[in-house]
Coordinates of N, CA and C in Angstrom, one line a residue:
M1 N -5.6 -18.7 4.9 CA -6.7 -19.4 4.1 C -5.9 -20.1 3.0
P2 N -6.1 -21.4 2.9 CA -5.4 -22.2 1.9 C -6.0 -21.8 0.5
I3 N -5.1 -21.8 -0.5 CA -5.6 -21.5 -1.9 C -5.9 -22.8 -2.6
P4 N -6.8 -22.7 -3.6 CA -7.1 -23.9 -4.4 C -5.9 -24.4 -5.1
E5 N -5.9 -25.8 -5.2 CA -4.7 -26.4 -5.8 C -4.5 -25.9 -7.2
A6 N -5.5 -25.6 -8.0 CA -5.4 -25.1 -9.3 C -4.7 -23.8 -9.4
L7 N -4.9 -22.9 -8.4 CA -4.3 -21.6 -8.4 C -2.8 -21.8 -8.0
A8 N -2.5 -22.8 -7.1 CA -1.1 -23.0 -6.7 C -0.3 -23.4 -7.8
A9 N -0.9 -24.1 -8.8 CA -0.1 -24.6 -10.0 C -0.2 -23.7 -11.1
A10 N -0.9 -22.5 -11.0 CA -1.0 -21.6 -12.1 C 0.3 -20.8 -12.4
H11 N 0.5 -20.5 -13.6 CA 1.6 -19.7 -14.1 C 1.1 -18.7 -15.0
G12 N 1.6 -17.5 -15.0 CA 1.2 -16.5 -16.0 C 2.0 -15.2 -15.8
Q13 N 1.8 -14.3 -16.7 CA 2.4 -13.0 -16.7 C 1.6 -12.1 -17.5
G14 N 1.8 -10.8 -17.2 CA 1.0 -9.8 -17.9 C 1.3 -8.4 -17.5
V15 N 0.5 -7.5 -17.9 CA 0.6 -6.1 -17.6 C -0.5 -5.6 -16.7
L16 N -0.1 -4.9 -15.6 CA -1.1 -4.3 -14.7 C -1.3 -2.9 -15.0
T17 N -2.5 -2.5 -15.2 CA -2.8 -1.1 -15.4 C -4.1 -0.7 -14.6
L18 N -4.0 0.3 -13.8 CA -5.1 0.8 -13.0 C -5.2 2.3 -13.1
D19 N -6.3 2.8 -13.3 CA -6.5 4.3 -13.4 C -7.9 4.6 -12.8
S20 N -7.8 5.1 -11.5 CA -9.0 5.4 -10.8 C -9.0 6.9 -10.5
P21 N -10.1 7.5 -10.8 CA -10.2 9.0 -10.5 C -10.3 9.3 -9.0
S22 N -10.6 8.3 -8.2 CA -10.7 8.5 -6.7 C -10.3 7.2 -6.0
F23 N -9.2 7.3 -5.2 CA -8.9 6.1 -4.4 C -9.9 6.0 -3.3
R24 N -10.4 7.2 -2.8 CA -11.4 7.2 -1.7 C -12.6 6.4 -2.2
S25 N -13.1 6.6 -3.5 CA -14.2 5.9 -4.0 C -13.9 4.4 -4.2
L26 N -12.6 4.1 -4.6 CA -12.2 2.7 -4.7 C -12.3 2.0 -3.4
L27 N -11.8 2.6 -2.3 CA -11.9 2.0 -1.0 C -13.4 1.8 -0.6
A28 N -14.2 2.8 -0.9 CA -15.7 2.6 -0.6 C -16.3 1.4 -1.3
A29 N -15.9 1.3 -2.6 CA -16.4 0.1 -3.4 C -16.0 -1.2 -2.8
A30 N -14.8 -1.2 -2.1 CA -14.3 -2.4 -1.5 C -14.8 -2.6 0.0
G31 N -15.7 -1.7 0.4 CA -16.3 -1.8 1.7 C -15.4 -1.2 2.8
V32 N -14.5 -0.3 2.5 CA -13.6 0.3 3.4 C -13.9 1.8 3.5
E33 N -14.2 2.3 4.7 CA -14.5 3.7 4.8 C -13.2 4.5 5.0
A34 N -12.9 5.4 4.1 CA -11.7 6.2 4.2 C -11.8 7.1 5.4
P35 N -10.7 7.4 6.0 CA -10.7 8.4 7.2 C -10.9 9.8 6.7
A36 N -11.4 10.7 7.6 CA -11.5 12.1 7.3 C -10.0 12.6 7.3
T37 N -9.7 13.5 6.4 CA -8.4 14.1 6.2 C -8.5 15.6 6.2
R38 N -7.4 16.3 6.6 CA -7.3 17.7 6.6 C -7.5 18.3 5.2
D39 N -7.0 17.6 4.2 CA -7.2 18.0 2.8 C -8.2 17.1 2.2
A40 N -9.4 17.6 1.9 CA -10.4 16.7 1.3 C -10.1 16.2 0.0
R41 N -9.1 16.8 -0.7 CA -8.7 16.3 -2.0 C -7.8 15.1 -2.0
V42 N -7.2 14.7 -0.9 CA -6.3 13.6 -0.9 C -7.1 12.3 -1.0
L43 N -6.4 11.2 -1.3 CA -7.1 9.9 -1.6 C -7.9 10.1 -2.9
G44 N -7.3 10.9 -3.7 CA -8.0 11.2 -5.0 C -7.5 10.3 -6.1
P45 N -7.0 10.8 -7.2 CA -6.5 10.0 -8.3 C -5.5 9.0 -8.0
L46 N -5.7 7.8 -8.4 CA -4.7 6.7 -8.2 C -4.4 6.0 -9.6
T47 N -3.2 5.9 -9.9 CA -2.8 5.1 -11.1 C -1.7 4.1 -10.7
A48 N -1.7 3.0 -11.4 CA -0.7 2.0 -11.2 C -0.4 1.3 -12.5
Q49 N 0.9 1.1 -12.7 CA 1.3 0.3 -13.9 C 2.4 -0.6 -13.4
G50 N 2.5 -1.7 -14.1 CA 3.5 -2.7 -13.8 C 3.5 -3.9 -14.6
S51 N 4.4 -4.8 -14.4 CA 4.4 -6.1 -15.1 C 4.3 -7.1 -14.0
W52 N 3.5 -8.1 -14.1 CA 3.3 -9.1 -13.1 C 3.6 -10.5 -13.7
R53 N 4.0 -11.3 -12.8 CA 4.2 -12.7 -13.2 C 3.8 -13.6 -12.0
L54 N 3.2 -14.7 -12.3 CA 2.8 -15.7 -11.3 C 3.4 -17.0 -11.5
A55 N 4.1 -17.6 -10.6 CA 4.7 -18.9 -10.7 C 4.9 -19.5 -9.3
D56 N 4.6 -20.8 -9.2 CA 4.8 -21.5 -7.9 C 4.1 -20.7 -6.8
A57 N 2.9 -20.2 -7.0 CA 2.0 -19.6 -6.0 C 2.7 -18.3 -5.5
V58 N 3.6 -17.7 -6.2 CA 4.2 -16.4 -5.9 C 3.8 -15.4 -7.0
L59 N 3.2 -14.3 -6.6 CA 2.9 -13.2 -7.5 C 3.9 -12.1 -7.3
I60 N 4.6 -11.7 -8.4 CA 5.5 -10.6 -8.3 C 5.1 -9.5 -9.3
V61 N 5.1 -8.3 -8.8 CA 4.8 -7.1 -9.7 C 6.0 -6.3 -9.6
E62 N 6.7 -6.2 -10.8 CA 8.0 -5.5 -10.9 C 8.3 -5.2 -12.4
P63 N 8.5 -4.0 -12.8 CA 8.5 -2.8 -12.0 C 7.1 -2.4 -11.7
L64 N 6.9 -1.8 -10.5 CA 5.6 -1.3 -10.1 C 5.7 0.2 -10.0
R65 N 4.8 0.9 -10.7 CA 4.8 2.4 -10.6 C 3.4 2.8 -10.1
L66 N 3.3 3.6 -9.1 CA 2.1 4.1 -8.5 C 2.1 5.6 -8.4
K67 N 0.9 6.2 -8.6 CA 0.8 7.6 -8.3 C -0.5 7.8 -7.6
L68 N -0.4 8.4 -6.4 CA -1.6 8.7 -5.6 C -1.5 10.2 -5.2
D69 N -2.5 11.0 -5.6 CA -2.5 12.4 -5.4 C -1.2 13.0 -6.1
D70 N -0.4 13.6 -5.3 CA 0.8 14.3 -5.9 C 2.1 13.4 -5.7
T71 N 2.0 12.2 -5.2 CA 3.1 11.4 -4.8 C 3.3 10.2 -5.8
S72 N 4.5 10.1 -6.4 CA 4.8 9.0 -7.3 C 5.7 8.0 -6.6
L73 N 5.4 6.8 -6.7 CA 6.2 5.7 -6.1 C 6.6 4.7 -7.2
E74 N 7.8 4.1 -7.0 CA 8.3 3.0 -7.9 C 8.9 1.9 -7.0
G75 N 8.8 0.7 -7.5 CA 9.4 -0.4 -6.7 C 8.8 -1.7 -7.2
R76 N 8.6 -2.6 -6.2 CA 8.2 -4.0 -6.4 C 7.3 -4.5 -5.3
L77 N 6.5 -5.5 -5.6 CA 5.7 -6.1 -4.7 C 5.8 -7.6 -4.9
Q78 N 5.9 -8.4 -3.9 CA 5.9 -9.9 -4.0 C 4.9 -10.4 -3.0
A79 N 4.0 -11.3 -3.4 CA 3.1 -11.9 -2.5 C 3.1 -13.4 -2.6
S80 N 3.1 -14.2 -1.5 CA 3.0 -15.6 -1.6 C 1.6 -16.0 -1.4
L81 N 1.0 -16.7 -2.3 CA -0.4 -17.1 -2.3 C -0.6 -18.4 -1.6
A82 N 0.5 -19.2 -1.3 CA 0.5 -20.4 -0.6 C 0.9 -20.2 0.8
E83 N 0.7 -21.2 1.6 CA 1.0 -21.2 3.0 C 2.6 -21.3 3.2
P84 N 3.2 -20.5 4.0 CA 2.6 -19.4 4.7 C 2.4 -18.2 3.8
Q85 N 1.3 -17.6 3.8 CA 1.0 -16.4 3.0 C 1.7 -15.2 3.6
G86 N 2.0 -14.3 2.7 CA 2.6 -13.0 3.1 C 3.0 -12.2 1.9
A87 N 3.4 -11.0 2.2 CA 3.8 -10.1 1.1 C 5.0 -9.3 1.6
E88 N 5.8 -8.9 0.6 CA 6.9 -8.0 0.8 C 6.9 -6.9 -0.3
F89 N 7.3 -5.7 0.1 CA 7.3 -4.6 -0.9 C 8.6 -3.8 -0.6
E90 N 8.9 -3.1 -1.7 CA 9.9 -2.0 -1.6 C 9.5 -0.9 -2.6
L91 N 9.2 0.2 -2.0 CA 8.7 1.4 -2.8 C 9.4 2.6 -2.4
H92 N 9.8 3.4 -3.5 CA 10.5 4.6 -3.3 C 9.7 5.7 -3.9
G93 N 9.5 6.8 -3.2 CA 8.6 7.9 -3.6 C 9.4 9.2 -3.8
D94 N 8.8 10.1 -4.5 CA 9.5 11.4 -4.7 C 9.2 12.3 -3.5
S95 N 8.0 12.6 -3.2 CA 7.7 13.5 -2.1 C 6.3 13.2 -1.5
L96 N 6.2 13.5 -0.2 CA 4.9 13.2 0.5 C 4.7 14.3 1.5
D97 N 3.5 15.0 1.5 CA 3.1 15.9 2.5 C 2.1 15.2 3.4
L98 N 2.7 14.7 4.5 CA 1.9 14.0 5.5 C 0.8 14.8 6.1
T99 N 1.0 16.1 6.2 CA 0.0 17.0 6.9 C -1.3 16.9 6.2
R100 N -1.3 16.7 4.9 CA -2.6 16.7 4.1 C -3.4 15.4 4.5
Y101 N -2.8 14.4 5.0 CA -3.4 13.1 5.3 C -3.8 13.0 6.8
L102 N -3.4 13.9 7.6 CA -3.8 13.9 9.0 C -5.3 14.1 9.2
E103 N -5.9 13.7 10.3 CA -7.3 13.9 10.5 C -7.5 15.4 10.7
P104 N -8.7 16.0 10.4 CA -8.9 17.4 10.6 C -8.8 17.8 12.1
E105 N -8.4 19.0 12.3 CA -8.2 19.4 13.7 C -9.5 19.3 14.5
D106 N -10.6 19.5 13.8 CA -11.9 19.4 14.5 C -12.5 18.0 14.1
A107 N -11.7 17.0 14.1 CA -12.1 15.7 13.6 C -13.3 15.1 14.4
Q108 N -14.2 14.6 13.6 CA -15.4 13.9 14.1 C -15.5 12.6 13.3
G109 N -14.6 12.4 12.4 CA -14.6 11.3 11.5 C -14.2 10.0 12.2
K110 N -14.4 8.9 11.5 CA -14.0 7.6 12.0 C -12.6 7.3 11.5
P111 N -11.8 6.5 12.3 CA -10.5 6.1 11.8 C -10.7 5.1 10.7
L112 N -9.6 4.9 10.0 CA -9.6 3.8 8.9 C -9.7 2.5 9.6
V113 N -10.7 1.7 9.3 CA -10.8 0.4 10.0 C -10.7 -0.7 8.9
L114 N -9.8 -1.6 9.0 CA -9.6 -2.7 8.1 C -10.0 -4.0 8.8
D115 N -10.2 -5.0 8.1 CA -10.6 -6.3 8.6 C -9.4 -6.9 9.5
A116 N -9.6 -6.8 10.8 CA -8.5 -7.2 11.7 C -8.2 -8.7 11.6
E117 N -9.1 -9.5 11.3 CA -8.9 -10.9 11.2 C -8.0 -11.2 10.0
A118 N -8.3 -10.5 8.9 CA -7.4 -10.7 7.7 C -6.0 -10.2 7.9
L119 N -5.9 -9.1 8.6 CA -4.6 -8.5 8.9 C -3.8 -9.4 9.8
Q120 N -4.4 -10.0 10.7 CA -3.7 -10.8 11.7 C -3.1 -12.1 11.0
T121 N -3.6 -12.5 9.9 CA -3.1 -13.7 9.3 C -2.2 -13.5 8.1
L122 N -2.0 -12.2 7.7 CA -1.2 -11.9 6.5 C 0.0 -11.1 6.9
P123 N 1.2 -11.7 7.1 CA 2.3 -10.9 7.4 C 2.8 -10.1 6.2
V124 N 3.1 -8.8 6.4 CA 3.6 -7.9 5.3 C 4.8 -7.2 5.8
R125 N 5.8 -7.2 5.0 CA 7.1 -6.6 5.3 C 7.5 -5.7 4.2
G126 N 8.1 -4.6 4.5 CA 8.6 -3.8 3.4 C 9.3 -2.5 3.8
E127 N 9.8 -1.9 2.7 CA 10.5 -0.6 2.9 C 9.8 0.4 2.1
L128 N 9.6 1.6 2.7 CA 9.0 2.7 2.1 C 9.9 3.9 2.3
S129 N 10.3 4.5 1.2 CA 11.3 5.6 1.3 C 10.8 6.8 0.4
F130 N 11.2 8.0 0.8 CA 10.8 9.2 0.1 C 12.0 10.1 0.0
E131 N 12.2 10.7 -1.2 CA 13.3 11.7 -1.3 C 13.0 12.9 -0.4
R132 N 11.7 13.3 -0.3 CA 11.3 14.4 0.6 C 10.0 14.1 1.2
A133 N 9.9 14.6 2.5 CA 8.6 14.4 3.2 C 8.4 15.7 4.0
Q134 N 7.1 16.0 4.3 CA 6.8 17.2 5.1 C 5.7 16.8 6.1
L135 N 5.9 17.3 7.3 CA 4.8 17.1 8.3 C 4.8 18.5 9.0
A136 N 3.7 19.2 8.8 CA 3.5 20.6 9.2 C 4.7 21.4 8.7
Q137 N 5.4 22.0 9.6 CA 6.6 22.8 9.2 C 7.9 22.1 9.1
L138 N 7.8 20.8 9.5 CA 9.0 19.9 9.5 C 9.3 19.4 8.1
R139 N 10.4 19.7 7.5 CA 10.7 19.2 6.1 C 11.9 18.2 6.3
M140 N 11.7 17.1 5.6 CA 12.7 16.0 5.8 C 13.2 15.6 4.4
K141 N 14.4 15.0 4.4 CA 15.0 14.5 3.2 C 15.4 13.0 3.5
G142 N 15.4 12.2 2.5 CA 15.9 10.8 2.6 C 15.1 10.0 3.7
V143 N 13.8 10.1 3.7 CA 13.0 9.4 4.8 C 12.9 8.0 4.3
R144 N 13.2 7.1 5.3 CA 13.1 5.6 5.0 C 12.5 4.9 6.2
L145 N 11.4 4.1 5.9 CA 10.8 3.4 6.9 C 10.8 1.9 6.6
T146 N 11.0 1.1 7.5 CA 10.9 -0.4 7.4 C 9.6 -0.7 8.2
L147 N 8.7 -1.3 7.5 CA 7.4 -1.6 8.1 C 7.2 -3.1 8.2
E148 N 6.6 -3.6 9.3 CA 6.3 -5.0 9.4 C 4.9 -5.1 10.0
L149 N 4.0 -5.9 9.4 CA 2.7 -6.1 9.9 C 2.6 -7.6 10.1
E150 N 2.6 -8.0 11.4 CA 2.6 -9.4 11.7 C 1.7 -9.6 13.0
D151 N 0.9 -10.7 13.0 CA 0.1 -10.9 14.2 C -0.8 -9.7 14.5
G152 N -1.2 -9.0 13.5 CA -2.1 -7.9 13.7 C -1.5 -6.6 14.2
R153 N -0.1 -6.6 14.3 CA 0.6 -5.5 14.9 C 1.5 -4.9 13.8
L154 N 1.4 -3.6 13.7 CA 2.3 -2.8 12.8 C 3.5 -2.4 13.6
R155 N 4.7 -2.7 13.1 CA 5.9 -2.3 13.7 C 6.8 -1.5 12.7
T156 N 7.5 -0.6 13.1 CA 8.5 0.1 12.3 C 9.9 -0.2 12.8
R157 N 10.8 -0.3 12.0 CA 12.2 -0.6 12.4 C 13.1 0.4 11.7
R158 N 14.2 0.6 12.3 CA 15.2 1.4 11.7 C 15.9 0.6 10.6
P159 N 16.0 1.1 9.4 CA 16.6 0.4 8.3 C 18.1 0.1 8.6

């Protein structure tokens, strides 16, 4: 979707601050139904801080600090608002217990559904890494994922 010419020429900078008591509620307010999870407390408190700058239709947030539930992430985000639109990110986290985010064993909930049309047109690439991660009894260190979302398909690559 093309951006207005005035936005393409806009320049600015500032501070980003977000403090939400519930990411689940924030998703609902945006019209996105969060999936059922094994731990009903996840998708709870979300905070974000960073410095942003906009120039030549490119938005950069760096440094970016996020905290969701018990996981802290630091890194950067860059998004092109002009054609071709797209986003890139690099986030490093301390620890993540993936088991808490799995659907319940007796799941009857709906999967997370996002606007497929919007996802198909917005390529996103990035690296997500964690010092420690856990999935059930499997404990991992130095987990690193390279993610690519393009043409509506999510791919992971070896870094």
